[in-house]
Short mmCIF file of N, CA, C and O in Angstrom, two decimals:
data_model
loop_
_atom_site.label_atom_id
_atom_site.label_comp_id
_atom_site.label_asym_id
_atom_site.label_seq_id
_atom_site.Cartn_x
_atom_site.Cartn_y
_atom_site.Cartn_z
N MET A 201 7.71 13.29 1.68
CA MET A 201 6.95 12.06 1.65
C MET A 201 5.84 12.12 2.69
O MET A 201 6.03 12.58 3.80
N LYS A 202 4.69 11.67 2.30
CA LYS A 202 3.51 11.72 3.16
C LYS A 202 3.56 10.62 4.20
O LYS A 202 3.99 9.50 3.93
N THR A 203 3.10 10.93 5.43
CA THR A 203 3.05 9.92 6.47
C THR A 203 1.90 8.96 6.20
O THR A 203 0.95 9.29 5.49
N PRO A 204 1.96 7.76 6.78
CA PRO A 204 0.88 6.80 6.57
C PRO A 204 -0.46 7.37 7.04
O PRO A 204 -0.52 8.14 7.99
N ALA A 205 -1.51 6.98 6.38
CA ALA A 205 -2.84 7.49 6.70
C ALA A 205 -3.32 6.92 8.04
O ALA A 205 -3.05 5.78 8.38
N SER A 206 -4.01 7.76 8.77
CA SER A 206 -4.59 7.31 10.04
C SER A 206 -5.87 6.54 9.75
O SER A 206 -6.42 6.58 8.65
N ALA A 207 -6.37 5.85 10.77
CA ALA A 207 -7.61 5.10 10.63
C ALA A 207 -8.76 6.05 10.28
O ALA A 207 -9.64 5.71 9.48
N ALA A 208 -8.75 7.24 10.86
CA ALA A 208 -9.79 8.22 10.57
C ALA A 208 -9.72 8.67 9.11
O ALA A 208 -10.76 8.84 8.46
N ASP A 209 -8.50 8.85 8.58
CA ASP A 209 -8.34 9.23 7.17
C ASP A 209 -8.87 8.14 6.25
O ASP A 209 -9.51 8.41 5.24
N LEU A 210 -8.57 6.89 6.59
CA LEU A 210 -9.03 5.77 5.77
C LEU A 210 -10.56 5.66 5.80
O LEU A 210 -11.19 5.46 4.76
N ALA A 211 -11.14 5.83 6.97
CA ALA A 211 -12.60 5.78 7.09
C ALA A 211 -13.24 6.94 6.33
O ALA A 211 -14.26 6.76 5.65
N ALA A 212 -12.64 8.11 6.41
CA ALA A 212 -13.18 9.27 5.70
C ALA A 212 -13.12 9.06 4.19
O ALA A 212 -14.06 9.44 3.47
N SER A 213 -12.05 8.44 3.70
CA SER A 213 -11.97 8.19 2.26
C SER A 213 -13.06 7.21 1.84
O SER A 213 -13.66 7.36 0.77
N GLY A 214 -13.34 6.22 2.66
CA GLY A 214 -14.41 5.28 2.37
C GLY A 214 -15.78 5.95 2.36
O GLY A 214 -16.62 5.66 1.52
N MET A 215 -16.00 6.88 3.30
CA MET A 215 -17.28 7.60 3.36
C MET A 215 -17.45 8.48 2.13
O MET A 215 -18.54 8.56 1.56
N ARG A 216 -16.37 9.15 1.70
CA ARG A 216 -16.45 9.98 0.50
C ARG A 216 -16.79 9.14 -0.73
O ARG A 216 -17.65 9.51 -1.54
N ALA A 217 -16.13 8.00 -0.86
CA ALA A 217 -16.37 7.13 -2.02
C ALA A 217 -17.81 6.61 -2.02
O ALA A 217 -18.48 6.60 -3.06
N GLN A 218 -18.30 6.19 -0.87
CA GLN A 218 -19.67 5.67 -0.81
C GLN A 218 -20.70 6.77 -1.01
O GLN A 218 -21.78 6.51 -1.57
N SER A 219 -20.39 7.99 -0.62
CA SER A 219 -21.34 9.09 -0.86
C SER A 219 -21.45 9.38 -2.35
O SER A 219 -22.54 9.70 -2.85
N VAL A 220 -20.35 9.26 -3.09
CA VAL A 220 -20.40 9.41 -4.55
C VAL A 220 -21.27 8.32 -5.14
O VAL A 220 -22.12 8.57 -6.00
N ARG A 221 -21.08 7.11 -4.65
CA ARG A 221 -21.89 5.98 -5.14
C ARG A 221 -23.38 6.21 -4.87
O ARG A 221 -24.21 5.97 -5.74
N LEU A 222 -23.71 6.66 -3.67
CA LEU A 222 -25.11 6.93 -3.34
C LEU A 222 -25.70 8.04 -4.21
O LEU A 222 -26.87 7.98 -4.59
N ARG A 223 -24.90 9.04 -4.53
CA ARG A 223 -25.37 10.11 -5.41
C ARG A 223 -25.71 9.57 -6.79
O ARG A 223 -26.74 9.90 -7.37
N HIS A 224 -24.86 8.70 -7.32
CA HIS A 224 -25.13 8.11 -8.64
C HIS A 224 -26.37 7.21 -8.61
O HIS A 224 -27.16 7.22 -9.54
N VAL A 225 -26.54 6.46 -7.54
CA VAL A 225 -27.72 5.60 -7.41
C VAL A 225 -28.98 6.46 -7.39
O VAL A 225 -29.96 6.14 -8.07
N SER A 226 -28.95 7.56 -6.65
CA SER A 226 -30.14 8.42 -6.59
C SER A 226 -30.42 9.07 -7.94
O SER A 226 -31.58 9.21 -8.33
N GLU A 227 -29.37 9.44 -8.67
CA GLU A 227 -29.57 9.99 -10.01
C GLU A 227 -30.17 8.94 -10.95
O GLU A 227 -31.06 9.25 -11.76
N ASN A 228 -29.70 7.71 -10.82
CA ASN A 228 -30.24 6.63 -11.65
C ASN A 228 -31.72 6.40 -11.36
O ASN A 228 -32.53 6.26 -12.28
N ILE A 229 -32.07 6.36 -10.09
CA ILE A 229 -33.47 6.15 -9.72
C ILE A 229 -34.34 7.31 -10.19
O ILE A 229 -35.44 7.11 -10.71
N ALA A 230 -33.83 8.52 -10.07
CA ALA A 230 -34.60 9.69 -10.50
C ALA A 230 -34.84 9.69 -12.00
O ALA A 230 -35.84 10.25 -12.47
N ASN A 231 -33.97 9.06 -12.76
CA ASN A 231 -34.08 9.06 -14.22
C ASN A 231 -34.53 7.72 -14.80
O ASN A 231 -34.35 7.47 -15.99
N ILE A 232 -35.16 6.90 -13.97
CA ILE A 232 -35.55 5.57 -14.42
C ILE A 232 -36.52 5.62 -15.61
O ILE A 232 -36.50 4.76 -16.48
N ASP A 233 -37.34 6.65 -15.69
CA ASP A 233 -38.31 6.78 -16.78
C ASP A 233 -37.89 7.78 -17.85
O ASP A 233 -38.68 8.13 -18.71
N THR A 234 -36.65 8.25 -17.80
CA THR A 234 -36.16 9.21 -18.78
C THR A 234 -35.75 8.48 -20.05
O THR A 234 -34.86 7.62 -20.01
N PRO A 235 -36.38 8.78 -21.18
CA PRO A 235 -36.03 8.09 -22.43
C PRO A 235 -34.55 8.30 -22.79
O PRO A 235 -34.03 9.42 -22.70
N GLY A 236 -33.88 7.21 -23.15
CA GLY A 236 -32.50 7.28 -23.58
C GLY A 236 -31.47 7.37 -22.47
O GLY A 236 -30.27 7.39 -22.74
N TYR A 237 -31.90 7.40 -21.21
CA TYR A 237 -30.96 7.55 -20.09
C TYR A 237 -30.14 6.27 -19.92
O TYR A 237 -30.66 5.17 -19.97
N ARG A 238 -28.84 6.45 -19.71
CA ARG A 238 -27.95 5.32 -19.41
C ARG A 238 -27.56 5.39 -17.94
O ARG A 238 -27.20 6.45 -17.43
N ARG A 239 -27.61 4.26 -17.32
CA ARG A 239 -27.28 4.14 -15.90
C ARG A 239 -25.84 4.55 -15.66
O ARG A 239 -24.93 4.19 -16.41
N LYS A 240 -25.61 5.33 -14.59
CA LYS A 240 -24.26 5.75 -14.21
C LYS A 240 -23.65 4.71 -13.27
O LYS A 240 -24.32 4.22 -12.37
N LEU A 241 -22.39 4.40 -13.52
CA LEU A 241 -21.67 3.43 -12.71
C LEU A 241 -20.44 4.07 -12.10
O LEU A 241 -19.82 4.94 -12.71
N VAL A 242 -20.09 3.63 -10.92
CA VAL A 242 -18.87 4.09 -10.28
C VAL A 242 -18.19 2.88 -9.66
O VAL A 242 -18.85 1.99 -9.12
N THR A 243 -16.90 2.80 -9.80
CA THR A 243 -16.12 1.77 -9.13
C THR A 243 -15.12 2.48 -8.22
O THR A 243 -14.97 3.69 -8.29
N PHE A 244 -14.46 1.70 -7.42
CA PHE A 244 -13.50 2.28 -6.49
C PHE A 244 -12.09 1.86 -6.87
O PHE A 244 -11.87 0.78 -7.39
N GLN A 245 -11.17 2.75 -6.59
CA GLN A 245 -9.76 2.44 -6.83
C GLN A 245 -8.95 2.95 -5.65
O GLN A 245 -9.38 3.84 -4.92
N GLU A 246 -7.80 2.36 -5.50
CA GLU A 246 -6.93 2.71 -4.38
C GLU A 246 -6.36 4.11 -4.58
O GLU A 246 -5.97 4.48 -5.69
N GLU A 247 -6.31 4.88 -3.50
CA GLU A 247 -5.69 6.20 -3.57
C GLU A 247 -4.18 6.04 -3.61
O GLU A 247 -3.61 5.19 -2.92
N MET A 248 -3.56 6.85 -4.43
CA MET A 248 -2.11 6.78 -4.58
C MET A 248 -1.51 8.14 -4.21
O MET A 248 -2.12 9.18 -4.44
N ASP A 249 -0.31 8.10 -3.64
CA ASP A 249 0.43 9.31 -3.31
C ASP A 249 1.86 9.11 -3.81
O ASP A 249 2.60 8.31 -3.24
N PHE A 250 2.20 9.80 -4.89
CA PHE A 250 3.51 9.67 -5.51
C PHE A 250 3.82 8.21 -5.86
O PHE A 250 4.91 7.72 -5.60
N GLY A 251 2.83 7.52 -6.39
CA GLY A 251 3.01 6.15 -6.83
C GLY A 251 2.90 5.10 -5.74
O GLY A 251 3.04 3.92 -6.01
N ARG A 252 2.64 5.52 -4.53
CA ARG A 252 2.51 4.57 -3.42
C ARG A 252 1.07 4.55 -2.95
O ARG A 252 0.42 5.58 -2.84
N ALA A 253 0.58 3.36 -2.63
CA ALA A 253 -0.79 3.22 -2.12
C ALA A 253 -0.87 3.80 -0.72
O ALA A 253 -0.01 3.56 0.12
N THR A 254 -1.92 4.57 -0.47
CA THR A 254 -2.13 5.16 0.85
C THR A 254 -2.99 4.28 1.74
O THR A 254 -3.05 4.50 2.94
N GLY A 255 -3.67 3.33 1.15
CA GLY A 255 -4.61 2.50 1.90
C GLY A 255 -6.03 3.01 1.78
O GLY A 255 -6.98 2.32 2.12
N GLY A 256 -6.18 4.25 1.31
CA GLY A 256 -7.50 4.84 1.15
C GLY A 256 -8.12 4.42 -0.17
O GLY A 256 -7.51 3.73 -0.99
N VAL A 257 -9.33 4.83 -0.36
CA VAL A 257 -10.08 4.48 -1.56
C VAL A 257 -10.71 5.75 -2.12
O VAL A 257 -10.99 6.68 -1.38
N LYS A 258 -10.89 5.77 -3.44
CA LYS A 258 -11.57 6.89 -4.06
C LYS A 258 -12.47 6.37 -5.18
O LYS A 258 -12.24 5.27 -5.70
N ALA A 259 -13.45 7.16 -5.51
CA ALA A 259 -14.36 6.79 -6.60
C ALA A 259 -13.67 7.05 -7.93
O ALA A 259 -12.99 8.07 -8.10
N SER A 260 -13.84 6.13 -8.84
CA SER A 260 -13.27 6.30 -10.17
C SER A 260 -14.13 7.28 -10.95
O SER A 260 -15.25 7.60 -10.54
N PRO A 261 -13.65 7.74 -12.08
CA PRO A 261 -14.52 8.59 -12.91
C PRO A 261 -15.80 7.84 -13.30
O PRO A 261 -15.79 6.62 -13.45
N THR A 262 -16.86 8.58 -13.43
CA THR A 262 -18.17 8.00 -13.74
C THR A 262 -18.16 7.39 -15.13
O THR A 262 -17.63 7.96 -16.07
N ARG A 263 -18.73 6.18 -15.22
CA ARG A 263 -18.90 5.51 -16.51
C ARG A 263 -20.39 5.32 -16.76
O ARG A 263 -21.18 5.30 -15.83
N LEU A 264 -20.75 5.18 -18.01
CA LEU A 264 -22.14 4.90 -18.36
C LEU A 264 -22.28 3.43 -18.67
O LEU A 264 -21.46 2.85 -19.39
N ASP A 265 -23.33 2.82 -18.15
CA ASP A 265 -23.61 1.41 -18.38
C ASP A 265 -23.97 1.21 -19.85
O ASP A 265 -24.89 1.84 -20.37
N GLN A 266 -23.25 0.35 -20.52
CA GLN A 266 -23.45 0.13 -21.95
C GLN A 266 -24.41 -1.02 -22.25
O GLN A 266 -24.53 -1.42 -23.41
N THR A 267 -25.08 -1.56 -21.23
CA THR A 267 -26.04 -2.62 -21.51
C THR A 267 -27.19 -2.07 -22.34
O THR A 267 -27.45 -0.87 -22.37
N GLU A 268 -27.85 -2.98 -23.00
CA GLU A 268 -28.94 -2.62 -23.91
C GLU A 268 -30.06 -1.90 -23.16
O GLU A 268 -30.48 -2.33 -22.09
N ARG A 269 -30.52 -0.80 -23.73
CA ARG A 269 -31.67 -0.09 -23.16
C ARG A 269 -32.94 -0.70 -23.73
O ARG A 269 -32.96 -1.18 -24.86
N GLN A 270 -33.99 -0.70 -22.95
CA GLN A 270 -35.23 -1.31 -23.41
C GLN A 270 -35.92 -0.46 -24.47
O GLN A 270 -35.82 0.76 -24.47
N ARG A 271 -36.57 -1.16 -25.39
CA ARG A 271 -37.36 -0.47 -26.41
C ARG A 271 -38.82 -0.57 -25.98
O ARG A 271 -39.32 -1.65 -25.69
N ILE A 272 -39.47 0.57 -25.93
CA ILE A 272 -40.84 0.64 -25.42
C ILE A 272 -41.78 0.97 -26.57
O ILE A 272 -41.54 1.92 -27.32
N PHE A 273 -42.83 0.18 -26.66
CA PHE A 273 -43.83 0.40 -27.72
C PHE A 273 -44.89 1.36 -27.20
O PHE A 273 -45.64 1.07 -26.30
N GLU A 274 -44.88 2.56 -27.79
CA GLU A 274 -45.88 3.58 -27.48
C GLU A 274 -45.94 4.53 -28.67
O GLU A 274 -45.25 5.54 -28.72
N PRO A 275 -46.78 4.20 -29.66
CA PRO A 275 -46.83 4.99 -30.90
C PRO A 275 -47.15 6.47 -30.69
O PRO A 275 -46.71 7.31 -31.47
N ALA A 276 -47.84 6.81 -29.61
CA ALA A 276 -48.22 8.21 -29.38
C ALA A 276 -47.11 9.03 -28.73
O ALA A 276 -47.22 10.25 -28.63
N HIS A 277 -46.04 8.38 -28.30
CA HIS A 277 -44.95 9.10 -27.64
C HIS A 277 -44.22 9.97 -28.66
O HIS A 277 -43.98 9.56 -29.79
N PRO A 278 -43.86 11.21 -28.27
CA PRO A 278 -43.19 12.12 -29.23
C PRO A 278 -41.85 11.61 -29.75
O PRO A 278 -41.42 12.00 -30.83
N LEU A 279 -41.18 10.73 -29.01
CA LEU A 279 -39.88 10.21 -29.45
C LEU A 279 -39.99 8.88 -30.19
O LEU A 279 -38.98 8.31 -30.57
N ALA A 280 -41.21 8.40 -30.39
CA ALA A 280 -41.40 7.11 -31.06
C ALA A 280 -40.95 7.17 -32.52
O ALA A 280 -41.11 8.18 -33.20
N ASP A 281 -40.35 6.07 -32.97
CA ASP A 281 -39.91 5.99 -34.36
C ASP A 281 -41.09 5.57 -35.25
O ASP A 281 -42.24 5.51 -34.80
N ASP A 282 -40.80 5.26 -36.50
CA ASP A 282 -41.85 4.88 -37.46
C ASP A 282 -42.61 3.62 -37.04
O ASP A 282 -43.76 3.44 -37.40
N GLU A 283 -41.95 2.75 -36.29
CA GLU A 283 -42.59 1.51 -35.84
C GLU A 283 -43.34 1.67 -34.53
O GLU A 283 -43.96 0.74 -34.04
N GLY A 284 -43.26 2.85 -33.91
CA GLY A 284 -43.97 3.11 -32.65
C GLY A 284 -43.15 2.84 -31.41
O GLY A 284 -43.68 2.87 -30.30
N TYR A 285 -41.85 2.62 -31.55
CA TYR A 285 -40.97 2.34 -30.41
C TYR A 285 -40.10 3.54 -30.09
O TYR A 285 -39.73 4.30 -30.97
N TYR A 286 -39.77 3.68 -28.81
CA TYR A 286 -38.74 4.64 -28.40
C TYR A 286 -37.81 3.94 -27.41
O TYR A 286 -38.16 2.91 -26.83
N THR A 287 -36.62 4.48 -27.24
CA THR A 287 -35.62 3.87 -26.37
C THR A 287 -35.78 4.38 -24.95
O THR A 287 -35.73 5.59 -24.71
N GLY A 288 -35.99 3.46 -24.03
CA GLY A 288 -36.10 3.81 -22.61
C GLY A 288 -34.74 3.83 -21.95
O GLY A 288 -33.70 3.91 -22.61
N SER A 289 -34.73 3.73 -20.63
CA SER A 289 -33.46 3.70 -19.89
C SER A 289 -33.04 2.26 -19.63
O SER A 289 -33.81 1.33 -19.84
N ASN A 290 -31.82 2.08 -19.14
CA ASN A 290 -31.35 0.75 -18.76
C ASN A 290 -31.21 0.63 -17.24
O ASN A 290 -30.42 -0.15 -16.74
N VAL A 291 -32.00 1.41 -16.51
CA VAL A 291 -31.96 1.38 -15.05
C VAL A 291 -32.92 0.32 -14.54
O VAL A 291 -34.08 0.28 -14.94
N ASP A 292 -32.43 -0.55 -13.66
CA ASP A 292 -33.25 -1.57 -13.02
C ASP A 292 -33.42 -1.16 -11.55
O ASP A 292 -32.45 -1.11 -10.80
N LEU A 293 -34.65 -0.89 -11.15
CA LEU A 293 -34.92 -0.39 -9.81
C LEU A 293 -34.44 -1.35 -8.72
O LEU A 293 -33.90 -0.92 -7.70
N VAL A 294 -34.60 -2.65 -8.92
CA VAL A 294 -34.16 -3.64 -7.93
C VAL A 294 -32.65 -3.56 -7.72
O VAL A 294 -32.16 -3.58 -6.58
N VAL A 295 -31.90 -3.44 -8.81
CA VAL A 295 -30.44 -3.35 -8.72
C VAL A 295 -30.05 -2.05 -8.00
O VAL A 295 -29.15 -2.05 -7.15
N GLU A 296 -30.72 -0.97 -8.33
CA GLU A 296 -30.39 0.32 -7.71
C GLU A 296 -30.68 0.32 -6.21
O GLU A 296 -29.90 0.86 -5.42
N ILE A 297 -31.78 -0.29 -5.81
CA ILE A 297 -32.11 -0.36 -4.38
C ILE A 297 -31.07 -1.21 -3.65
O ILE A 297 -30.63 -0.86 -2.55
N ALA A 298 -30.67 -2.32 -4.26
CA ALA A 298 -29.63 -3.16 -3.64
C ALA A 298 -28.31 -2.40 -3.53
O ALA A 298 -27.63 -2.47 -2.49
N ASP A 299 -27.94 -1.65 -4.58
CA ASP A 299 -26.72 -0.85 -4.54
C ASP A 299 -26.80 0.23 -3.45
O ASP A 299 -25.82 0.50 -2.76
N ALA A 300 -27.97 0.84 -3.33
CA ALA A 300 -28.15 1.89 -2.31
C ALA A 300 -28.01 1.32 -0.91
O ALA A 300 -27.37 1.93 -0.04
N ARG A 301 -28.58 0.15 -0.68
CA ARG A 301 -28.45 -0.48 0.65
C ARG A 301 -27.00 -0.84 0.95
O ARG A 301 -26.52 -0.62 2.06
N GLU A 302 -26.33 -1.41 -0.03
CA GLU A 302 -24.93 -1.78 0.17
C GLU A 302 -24.07 -0.55 0.44
O GLU A 302 -23.23 -0.54 1.35
N ALA A 303 -24.27 0.51 -0.32
CA ALA A 303 -23.49 1.74 -0.13
C ALA A 303 -23.79 2.36 1.23
O ALA A 303 -22.89 2.85 1.91
N GLY A 304 -25.07 2.35 1.61
CA GLY A 304 -25.45 2.91 2.91
C GLY A 304 -24.82 2.15 4.06
O GLY A 304 -24.31 2.75 5.02
N ARG A 305 -24.82 0.84 3.97
CA ARG A 305 -24.20 0.02 5.03
C ARG A 305 -22.69 0.22 5.07
O ARG A 305 -22.10 0.28 6.16
N SER A 306 -22.07 0.33 3.92
CA SER A 306 -20.62 0.57 3.89
C SER A 306 -20.29 1.94 4.47
O SER A 306 -19.31 2.10 5.20
N TYR A 307 -21.13 2.93 4.15
CA TYR A 307 -20.93 4.27 4.70
C TYR A 307 -21.03 4.23 6.23
O TYR A 307 -20.19 4.79 6.94
N GLU A 308 -22.06 3.54 6.74
CA GLU A 308 -22.24 3.44 8.19
C GLU A 308 -21.08 2.72 8.86
O GLU A 308 -20.64 3.11 9.95
N ALA A 309 -20.56 1.67 8.22
CA ALA A 309 -19.41 0.96 8.79
C ALA A 309 -18.19 1.87 8.87
O ALA A 309 -17.46 1.87 9.87
N ASN A 310 -17.96 2.65 7.83
CA ASN A 310 -16.84 3.60 7.84
C ASN A 310 -17.06 4.68 8.89
O ASN A 310 -16.10 5.12 9.53
N LEU A 311 -18.29 5.10 9.07
CA LEU A 311 -18.60 6.12 10.08
C LEU A 311 -18.31 5.57 11.47
O LEU A 311 -17.73 6.27 12.31
N ARG A 312 -18.70 4.31 11.73
CA ARG A 312 -18.40 3.70 13.03
C ARG A 312 -16.89 3.59 13.24
O ARG A 312 -16.39 3.82 14.34
N MET A 313 -16.16 3.24 12.19
CA MET A 313 -14.70 3.16 12.28
C MET A 313 -14.11 4.54 12.59
O MET A 313 -13.19 4.66 13.43
N PHE A 314 -14.64 5.57 11.95
CA PHE A 314 -14.18 6.93 12.18
C PHE A 314 -14.42 7.33 13.64
O PHE A 314 -13.53 7.87 14.30
N GLU A 315 -15.63 7.06 14.13
CA GLU A 315 -15.97 7.41 15.52
C GLU A 315 -15.09 6.64 16.51
O GLU A 315 -14.64 7.20 17.51
N GLN A 316 -14.86 5.36 16.24
CA GLN A 316 -14.03 4.55 17.13
C GLN A 316 -12.60 5.09 17.15
O GLN A 316 -11.99 5.17 18.21
N SER A 317 -12.08 5.48 16.00
CA SER A 317 -10.74 6.05 15.93
C SER A 317 -10.67 7.35 16.73
O SER A 317 -9.70 7.60 17.45
N ARG A 318 -11.70 8.17 16.60
CA ARG A 318 -11.74 9.44 17.33
C ARG A 318 -11.78 9.19 18.84
O ARG A 318 -11.07 9.83 19.61
N GLN A 319 -12.58 8.22 19.26
CA GLN A 319 -12.67 7.89 20.69
C GLN A 319 -11.35 7.36 21.23
O GLN A 319 -10.94 7.71 22.34
N MET A 320 -10.68 6.53 20.44
CA MET A 320 -9.39 5.99 20.87
C MET A 320 -8.36 7.10 20.98
O MET A 320 -7.56 7.13 21.94
N SER A 321 -8.34 8.03 20.04
CA SER A 321 -7.40 9.16 20.10
C SER A 321 -7.68 10.03 21.31
O SER A 321 -6.76 10.48 21.99
N SER A 322 -8.95 10.25 21.59
CA SER A 322 -9.34 11.05 22.75
C SER A 322 -8.91 10.36 24.05
O SER A 322 -8.39 11.01 24.97
N ALA A 323 -9.12 9.04 24.12
CA ALA A 323 -8.72 8.31 25.32
C ALA A 323 -7.20 8.34 25.49
O ALA A 323 -6.71 8.46 26.62
N LEU A 324 -6.46 8.26 24.39
CA LEU A 324 -5.01 8.33 24.46
C LEU A 324 -4.55 9.69 24.98
O LEU A 324 -3.66 9.77 25.83
N LEU A 325 -5.17 10.74 24.50
CA LEU A 325 -4.82 12.08 24.98
C LEU A 325 -5.13 12.22 26.47
O LEU A 325 -4.37 12.86 27.22
N ASP A 326 -6.23 11.65 26.92
CA ASP A 326 -6.57 11.68 28.35
C ASP A 326 -5.51 10.96 29.18
O ASP A 326 -5.14 11.42 30.26
N LEU A 327 -5.02 9.83 28.67
CA LEU A 327 -3.97 9.09 29.39
C LEU A 327 -2.67 9.88 29.43
O LEU A 327 -1.96 9.87 30.46
N ILE A 328 -2.34 10.54 28.35
CA ILE A 328 -1.10 11.33 28.31
C ILE A 328 -1.16 12.50 29.27
O ILE A 328 -0.15 12.85 29.92
N ARG A 329 -2.32 13.09 29.41
CA ARG A 329 -2.47 14.27 30.31
C ARG A 329 -2.28 13.90 31.77
O ARG A 329 -1.97 14.76 32.58
N ARG A 330 -2.51 12.67 32.15
CA ARG A 330 -2.42 12.27 33.56
C ARG A 330 -1.02 12.25 34.07
O ARG A 330 -0.03 12.23 33.72
#
C-alpha cells in the first residue's frame, strides 16, 4: 500500500496537470485559423492508487470541443464548397487567453506550494541535525 502523498507530490501533480492544459491552450491558439480545427479540451480528475484517492490531480484524456465551427464565406478558398463557404475552427482567442492565464496562475501557486514544502523539509532536517 502506498503512503500518503506529501505536499510536494501534490503540488507536482498540480503542476503537471496545468502544464498539459497550457500545452493544449497553445495548440489551440496556434491553430485558430486552421480550417476544420476543433478546440482541444482537458479536464482534471483525481489520481487514484488501487482505488483510493491520493489527493493528487491528473489531466484527463484530451477531448475535442464539439461546439459548432464557424462557416466562413470565401469563394476563392480551395476548401470552399459550392456556395463559397468553408468550415473554420471553433477556437475563441479570448477564451484561450483566459484559460492560459488561469492555468499559469494555478501552475505558479503549485510551484510556490512546492517551494514552501521544500523549505519546510529543509528546516526540519536542520532542526534534527542540532
